[in-house]
Coordinates of C-alpha atoms in Angstrom, one line a residue:
M1 CA 0.0 0.0 0.0
K2 CA 1.4 3.4 -1.0
I3 CA 0.8 6.1 1.6
A4 CA 0.9 9.9 1.5
L5 CA 1.0 12.0 4.6
V6 CA -0.2 15.6 4.1
H7 CA -0.1 18.5 6.5
D8 CA -1.4 22.1 6.1
Y9 CA 2.1 23.8 6.5
L10 CA 5.3 22.9 8.2
T11 CA 6.5 26.3 9.4
Q12 CA 6.0 26.0 13.2
R13 CA 5.9 23.5 15.9
G14 CA 2.5 23.4 17.5
G15 CA 0.2 20.6 18.7
A16 CA -1.0 19.7 15.2
E17 CA 2.6 19.5 14.0
R18 CA 3.6 17.2 16.8
V19 CA 0.8 14.8 16.0
F20 CA 1.9 14.9 12.3
E21 CA 5.5 14.1 13.5
L22 CA 4.1 10.9 15.2
L23 CA 2.3 9.9 12.0
C24 CA 5.6 10.4 10.1
K25 CA 7.4 8.1 12.5
R26 CA 4.7 5.5 12.4
Y27 CA 4.8 5.4 8.6
P28 CA 8.5 5.7 7.7
E29 CA 8.0 4.7 4.1
A30 CA 5.2 7.2 3.5
H31 CA 5.7 10.3 1.3
I32 CA 5.3 13.6 3.0
Y33 CA 3.5 16.6 1.5
T34 CA 2.8 20.1 2.7
S35 CA 2.2 23.6 1.3
V36 CA 5.3 25.4 2.6
Y37 CA 8.2 24.0 4.7
N38 CA 10.7 25.6 7.0
H39 CA 12.9 22.9 8.5
Q40 CA 14.4 25.2 11.1
K41 CA 11.0 26.1 12.7
T42 CA 9.1 22.9 12.6
I43 CA 9.2 19.2 13.6
D44 CA 12.3 17.1 13.0
L45 CA 11.8 15.0 9.9
S46 CA 15.4 13.9 9.7
D47 CA 16.3 13.1 6.1
R48 CA 12.8 12.5 4.9
V49 CA 11.9 14.3 1.6
V50 CA 9.2 16.9 2.1
N51 CA 7.2 17.7 -1.1
T52 CA 5.9 21.2 -1.2
T53 CA 3.5 23.2 -3.4
F54 CA 4.1 26.1 -5.7
L55 CA 3.8 28.4 -2.7
Q56 CA 7.2 27.4 -1.6
K57 CA 8.7 29.2 -4.5
I58 CA 7.0 32.5 -3.8
P59 CA 9.4 35.0 -2.1
G60 CA 8.4 35.6 1.5
A61 CA 5.7 32.9 1.5
V62 CA 7.4 30.7 4.0
K63 CA 8.0 33.5 6.5
N64 CA 4.6 35.1 6.0
F65 CA 2.7 31.8 5.5
R66 CA -0.5 33.1 7.1
L67 CA -0.8 35.8 4.4
M68 CA -1.0 33.0 1.8
A69 CA -4.4 31.8 3.2
P70 CA -6.4 32.6 0.0
F71 CA -4.1 30.4 -2.1
Y72 CA -3.8 27.2 0.0
F73 CA -6.8 25.5 -1.4
S74 CA -5.5 25.9 -4.9
A75 CA -2.1 24.7 -3.9
F76 CA -3.4 21.5 -2.4
R77 CA -5.7 20.8 -5.2
A78 CA -2.7 21.1 -7.6
L79 CA -0.9 18.3 -5.9
N80 CA -0.8 15.0 -7.8
L81 CA -1.6 12.2 -5.4
Q82 CA -3.1 9.8 -7.9
D83 CA -0.5 7.1 -7.2
Y84 CA -1.4 6.7 -3.5
D85 CA -3.7 4.1 -2.0
L86 CA -4.0 5.7 1.4
I87 CA -3.9 9.4 2.1
I88 CA -3.7 10.6 5.7
S89 CA -4.2 14.3 6.0
S90 CA -3.5 16.3 9.2
S91 CA -5.5 19.5 9.0
T92 CA -6.9 22.5 10.8
S93 CA -7.7 24.1 7.5
F94 CA -6.5 23.2 4.0
A95 CA -4.8 19.8 3.6
K96 CA -8.2 18.0 3.6
A97 CA -8.7 19.5 0.1
V98 CA -6.2 17.1 -1.6
R99 CA -7.5 15.0 -4.5
K100 CA -7.2 11.3 -4.8
K101 CA -8.0 8.5 -7.2
P102 CA -11.5 6.9 -6.6
Q103 CA -10.0 3.6 -5.3
A104 CA -7.9 5.4 -2.6
L105 CA -8.9 6.0 1.0
H106 CA -8.5 9.5 2.5
V107 CA -8.4 9.7 6.3
C108 CA -8.3 13.2 7.8
F109 CA -7.1 13.9 11.3
C110 CA -9.0 17.1 11.7
H111 CA -7.6 19.1 14.6
N112 CA -10.4 21.6 14.1
V113 CA -12.6 23.2 11.4
T114 CA -10.9 26.1 9.7
R115 CA -10.9 28.3 12.7
F116 CA -10.2 31.7 11.1
L117 CA -13.1 31.2 8.8
W118 CA -15.7 29.8 11.3
D119 CA -14.6 31.5 14.5
T120 CA -13.1 34.7 13.0
E121 CA -13.7 37.1 15.8
T122 CA -12.1 34.9 18.4
Y123 CA -9.2 33.8 16.3
L124 CA -8.3 37.2 14.8
R125 CA -9.6 39.8 17.3
E126 CA -6.2 41.0 18.4
Y127 CA -4.7 41.3 15.0
G128 CA -4.5 45.1 14.2
D129 CA -4.4 44.4 10.5
Y130 CA -7.6 42.4 10.7
R131 CA -9.5 45.2 12.5
Y132 CA -8.3 47.6 9.8
F133 CA -9.1 45.5 6.8
S134 CA -12.0 43.5 8.2
P135 CA -14.7 44.7 5.7
L136 CA -12.5 43.5 2.8
L137 CA -11.3 40.4 4.5
E138 CA -14.9 39.4 5.4
K139 CA -15.7 39.3 1.7
V140 CA -12.7 37.1 1.0
F141 CA -13.7 34.8 4.0
Q142 CA -17.3 34.5 2.7
F143 CA -15.9 33.0 -0.5
M144 CA -13.4 30.9 1.3
R145 CA -16.1 29.4 3.6
K146 CA -18.0 28.1 0.5
V147 CA -14.7 26.6 -0.8
D148 CA -13.9 25.1 2.6
L149 CA -17.4 23.4 2.8
E150 CA -16.9 22.0 -0.7
Y151 CA -13.5 20.5 -0.1
A152 CA -14.4 19.3 3.4
Q153 CA -16.4 16.6 1.6
E154 CA -13.2 15.1 0.1
P155 CA -12.1 12.9 3.1
D156 CA -13.7 9.5 3.4
L157 CA -13.2 9.4 7.1
Y158 CA -12.7 12.1 9.8
I159 CA -10.9 11.5 13.0
A160 CA -11.3 14.2 15.7
N161 CA -9.1 14.8 18.7
S162 CA -12.1 15.5 21.0
S163 CA -15.9 15.4 21.1
I164 CA -16.0 19.2 20.7
V165 CA -14.2 19.1 17.4
A166 CA -16.3 16.1 16.3
R167 CA -19.5 18.2 16.9
R168 CA -18.1 21.1 14.9
I169 CA -17.2 18.8 12.0
Q170 CA -20.8 17.5 12.1
D171 CA -22.4 20.9 12.5
I172 CA -20.3 22.8 9.9
Y173 CA -19.1 20.2 7.4
K174 CA -22.0 17.7 7.9
K175 CA -19.6 14.9 8.2
Q176 CA -19.4 12.4 11.1
A177 CA -16.1 12.0 12.9
L178 CA -14.7 9.4 15.2
V179 CA -13.0 10.6 18.4
I180 CA -9.5 9.5 19.3
N181 CA -7.6 11.5 21.9
Y182 CA -4.2 12.4 20.5
P183 CA -1.1 10.9 22.1
I184 CA 2.3 12.2 23.2
D185 CA 5.7 10.7 22.5
T186 CA 6.8 10.2 26.1
S187 CA 10.4 9.8 25.0
N188 CA 10.4 13.5 24.1
F189 CA 9.9 14.5 27.8
V190 CA 12.1 14.0 30.8
F191 CA 10.8 13.6 34.4
S192 CA 12.1 15.7 37.2
E193 CA 11.0 16.1 40.8
N194 CA 13.3 19.1 41.3
K195 CA 11.2 22.1 40.3
E196 CA 12.8 25.5 40.0
D197 CA 11.3 28.9 40.9
Y198 CA 9.6 29.7 37.6
Y199 CA 6.3 29.2 35.8
L200 CA 6.1 28.4 32.1
A201 CA 3.8 29.3 29.3
S202 CA 4.5 27.5 25.9
A203 CA 2.4 28.7 23.0
R204 CA 2.3 30.4 19.7
M205 CA 1.8 34.1 20.2
I206 CA -1.6 34.5 18.6
S207 CA -4.6 36.1 20.2
Y208 CA -6.7 33.1 21.1
K209 CA -3.9 31.6 23.2
R210 CA -4.7 34.5 25.7
L211 CA -1.1 35.0 26.8
D212 CA -2.2 38.6 27.7
I213 CA -4.2 37.1 30.6
I214 CA -1.1 35.3 31.9
I215 CA 1.1 38.3 31.5
E216 CA -1.3 40.6 33.5
A217 CA -1.6 38.0 36.3
F218 CA 2.1 37.7 36.6
N219 CA 2.6 41.4 36.4
W220 CA 0.5 41.7 39.5
L221 CA 2.0 38.8 41.4
G222 CA 5.6 39.6 40.5
W223 CA 6.5 35.9 40.2
R224 CA 8.9 34.6 37.6
L225 CA 7.3 33.6 34.3
L226 CA 9.0 32.2 31.2
I227 CA 7.2 32.3 27.8
S228 CA 8.5 30.1 25.0
G229 CA 7.2 30.5 21.4
D230 CA 6.9 33.2 18.8
G231 CA 4.2 34.7 16.6
P232 CA 2.6 37.9 15.4
E233 CA 1.6 39.0 18.9
Q234 CA 5.1 38.9 20.3
Q235 CA 5.9 42.6 20.3
R236 CA 2.6 43.6 21.6
L237 CA 2.8 41.2 24.5
K238 CA 6.4 42.2 25.3
S239 CA 5.2 45.8 25.6
K240 CA 2.8 44.7 28.4
A241 CA 5.3 42.6 30.4
L242 CA 7.2 43.7 33.5
D243 CA 10.8 42.6 34.3
N244 CA 9.7 39.3 36.0
I245 CA 8.6 38.0 32.7
E246 CA 11.1 36.6 30.1
F247 CA 10.4 35.9 26.5
L248 CA 12.4 33.0 25.2
G249 CA 11.2 32.9 21.6
H250 CA 11.5 29.7 19.6
V251 CA 13.4 27.1 21.7
S252 CA 15.0 23.8 20.7
D253 CA 13.4 20.5 21.6
A254 CA 16.1 19.9 24.2
K255 CA 15.5 23.2 25.8
R256 CA 11.8 22.7 25.8
K257 CA 12.2 19.3 27.6
D258 CA 14.2 21.0 30.3
L259 CA 11.8 23.9 30.7
F260 CA 8.8 21.5 31.0
S261 CA 10.5 19.3 33.5
K262 CA 11.7 22.0 35.9
A263 CA 8.8 24.4 35.9
K264 CA 6.6 24.8 39.0
S265 CA 3.6 24.7 36.7
V266 CA 2.7 25.1 33.1
I267 CA 0.0 27.8 32.4
V268 CA -2.6 27.4 29.7
A269 CA -5.1 30.3 29.3
A270 CA -6.6 29.4 25.9
L271 CA -9.8 27.5 25.2
E272 CA -8.3 24.5 23.5
D273 CA -10.4 21.9 21.7
Y274 CA -7.8 19.3 22.9
G275 CA -4.4 20.8 23.6
L276 CA -1.2 18.7 23.8
V277 CA 0.7 21.1 26.1
P278 CA -1.1 20.0 29.3
V279 CA -0.4 16.4 28.6
E280 CA 3.2 17.1 27.7
A281 CA 3.6 19.0 31.0
N282 CA 2.1 16.1 32.9
A283 CA 4.6 13.7 31.1
S284 CA 7.3 15.8 32.6
G285 CA 5.9 15.4 36.1
T286 CA 4.6 19.0 36.0
P287 CA 1.2 20.2 37.1
V288 CA -1.0 22.4 34.8
I289 CA -2.9 25.5 35.6
A290 CA -5.5 25.9 32.9
Y291 CA -8.7 27.6 31.9
G292 CA -11.3 25.0 32.8
A293 CA -13.0 24.4 29.5
G294 CA -12.4 22.4 26.4
G295 CA -9.9 19.6 26.1
V296 CA -8.3 20.0 29.5
L297 CA -11.5 18.6 31.1
D298 CA -10.6 15.3 29.4
T299 CA -6.9 15.3 30.2
Q300 CA -6.6 16.8 33.7
V301 CA -7.6 15.6 37.2
P302 CA -8.4 18.5 39.5
R303 CA -5.8 18.9 42.3
K304 CA -4.1 15.7 41.1
T305 CA -2.5 16.8 37.8
G306 CA -3.7 20.4 37.6
V307 CA -5.9 23.3 38.7
F308 CA -8.6 25.0 36.7
F309 CA -9.5 28.6 36.7
K310 CA -13.2 29.4 35.8
R311 CA -12.9 32.6 33.8
Q312 CA -10.4 33.9 31.3
T313 CA -9.4 36.8 33.5
P314 CA -6.1 37.7 35.3
E315 CA -8.0 37.6 38.6
S316 CA -9.3 34.1 38.1
L317 CA -5.9 32.9 37.0
Q318 CA -4.3 34.5 40.1
T319 CA -6.7 32.6 42.4
A320 CA -5.8 29.3 40.7
L321 CA -2.1 30.1 41.0
L322 CA -2.5 30.6 44.7
E323 CA -4.5 27.4 45.1
A324 CA -1.8 25.4 43.2
G325 CA 0.8 26.8 45.5
E326 CA -0.9 25.2 48.5
I327 CA -1.0 21.7 47.0
N328 CA 1.6 19.1 47.8
W329 CA 2.0 17.7 44.3
N330 CA 3.0 14.1 43.7
Y331 CA 5.1 14.6 40.5
Q332 CA 5.5 10.9 39.9
N333 CA 1.8 10.3 39.9
I334 CA 1.4 13.2 37.4
R335 CA 3.9 11.6 35.1
N336 CA 2.1 8.2 35.4
H337 CA -1.2 9.7 34.6
A338 CA 0.1 11.0 31.2
V339 CA 2.0 7.8 30.3
T340 CA -0.9 5.5 31.1
N341 CA -3.7 7.5 29.4
F342 CA -2.0 9.1 26.4
S343 CA 0.5 6.7 25.0
E344 CA 1.3 6.2 21.4
T345 CA 0.7 2.5 21.7
A346 CA -2.9 3.0 22.8
F347 CA -3.4 5.7 20.1
F348 CA -2.1 3.8 17.1
S349 CA -3.9 0.6 18.2
K350 CA -7.2 2.4 17.8
V351 CA -6.1 4.3 14.7
E352 CA -4.9 1.3 12.8
K353 CA -8.0 -0.7 13.7
I354 CA -10.2 2.0 12.4
I355 CA -8.2 2.6 9.2
D356 CA -8.2 -1.2 8.5
Q357 CA -11.9 -1.4 8.9
A358 CA -12.4 1.8 6.7
W359 CA -10.1 0.3 4.0
R360 CA -12.1 -2.9 3.8
V361 CA -15.4 -1.1 3.6
H362 CA -14.1 1.3 1.0
Q363 CA -12.7 -1.5 -1.2
S364 CA -16.0 -3.4 -0.9
S365 CA -17.9 -0.4 -2.0
N366 CA -15.5 0.1 -4.9
L367 CA -16.1 -3.5 -6.1
L368 CA -19.9 -3.1 -5.8
G369 CA -19.8 0.3 -7.5

């Protein structure tokens, strides 16, 4: 069976990219496709060949990949994947649009519906350029929503990382999705019971991650906060931070492991549909302080692996930080929770069973058709 693995773009290292990295490791003979690729900023694919689209050749497209949004659907439609029997796409937006031969099976790991199209205000509200150009952009987005709906019909099977995402796929794309919680590669994280005197936020600097809430809370408390990651909000957020907050920018995998293992807690203020960062923190033996909605409700045990705050406000986060400071955390139990419940073995056992069943059903329908 000839397999193609397809991801929206490989220009950063977020949760979706880390799941794609696991898929690439699981299928070492598969061919990899994406729209644009920056090997310095994204997952480690070793010596694997990464096939890109025509967007890779446009000057500035890799660096300013978000500005290429109107062209991604065309780029993926132009890919020639007619030789593949199984296509596995990893998508929050565009990769699901790839074309296949009728006999092939397309399985889409849908991390979310295209968020900037269907939840525009939440996703882009802090972008100054969006507010300025919103009337024009909305016309473009209206057209893109129609295209998104059309190409969302391409996959034969959707796999969602949470029930929330599965409901969105059903509500917007009118496609059923199976729910499989995404795993972590436990070998990528090191355990430590020796916590240092800092808190950690690890996220792309975009508005819905709500790093502004974390910064305001730590400005008031004066506690040491480290923030890893980069993005378009970086300068604005830096302008709000006091001297107790340090911006690390993009960090290496080795540095990230060390930061996660030694932090007093990892802070997550976003409403995440699933979110790998809390599970990765737990795999390092580190508790999580998170906004109590979305995916963390499935992955965290209150006062055992983390603490929730009820509202996305600095005051609510401060209350949770103070509560967490009073808990005598069992770091080994936190680590065990992550390894037991979110292993690659359990994940791929479910995935491969589902793909095998879908393949047999698809081939039977081809014979009957």
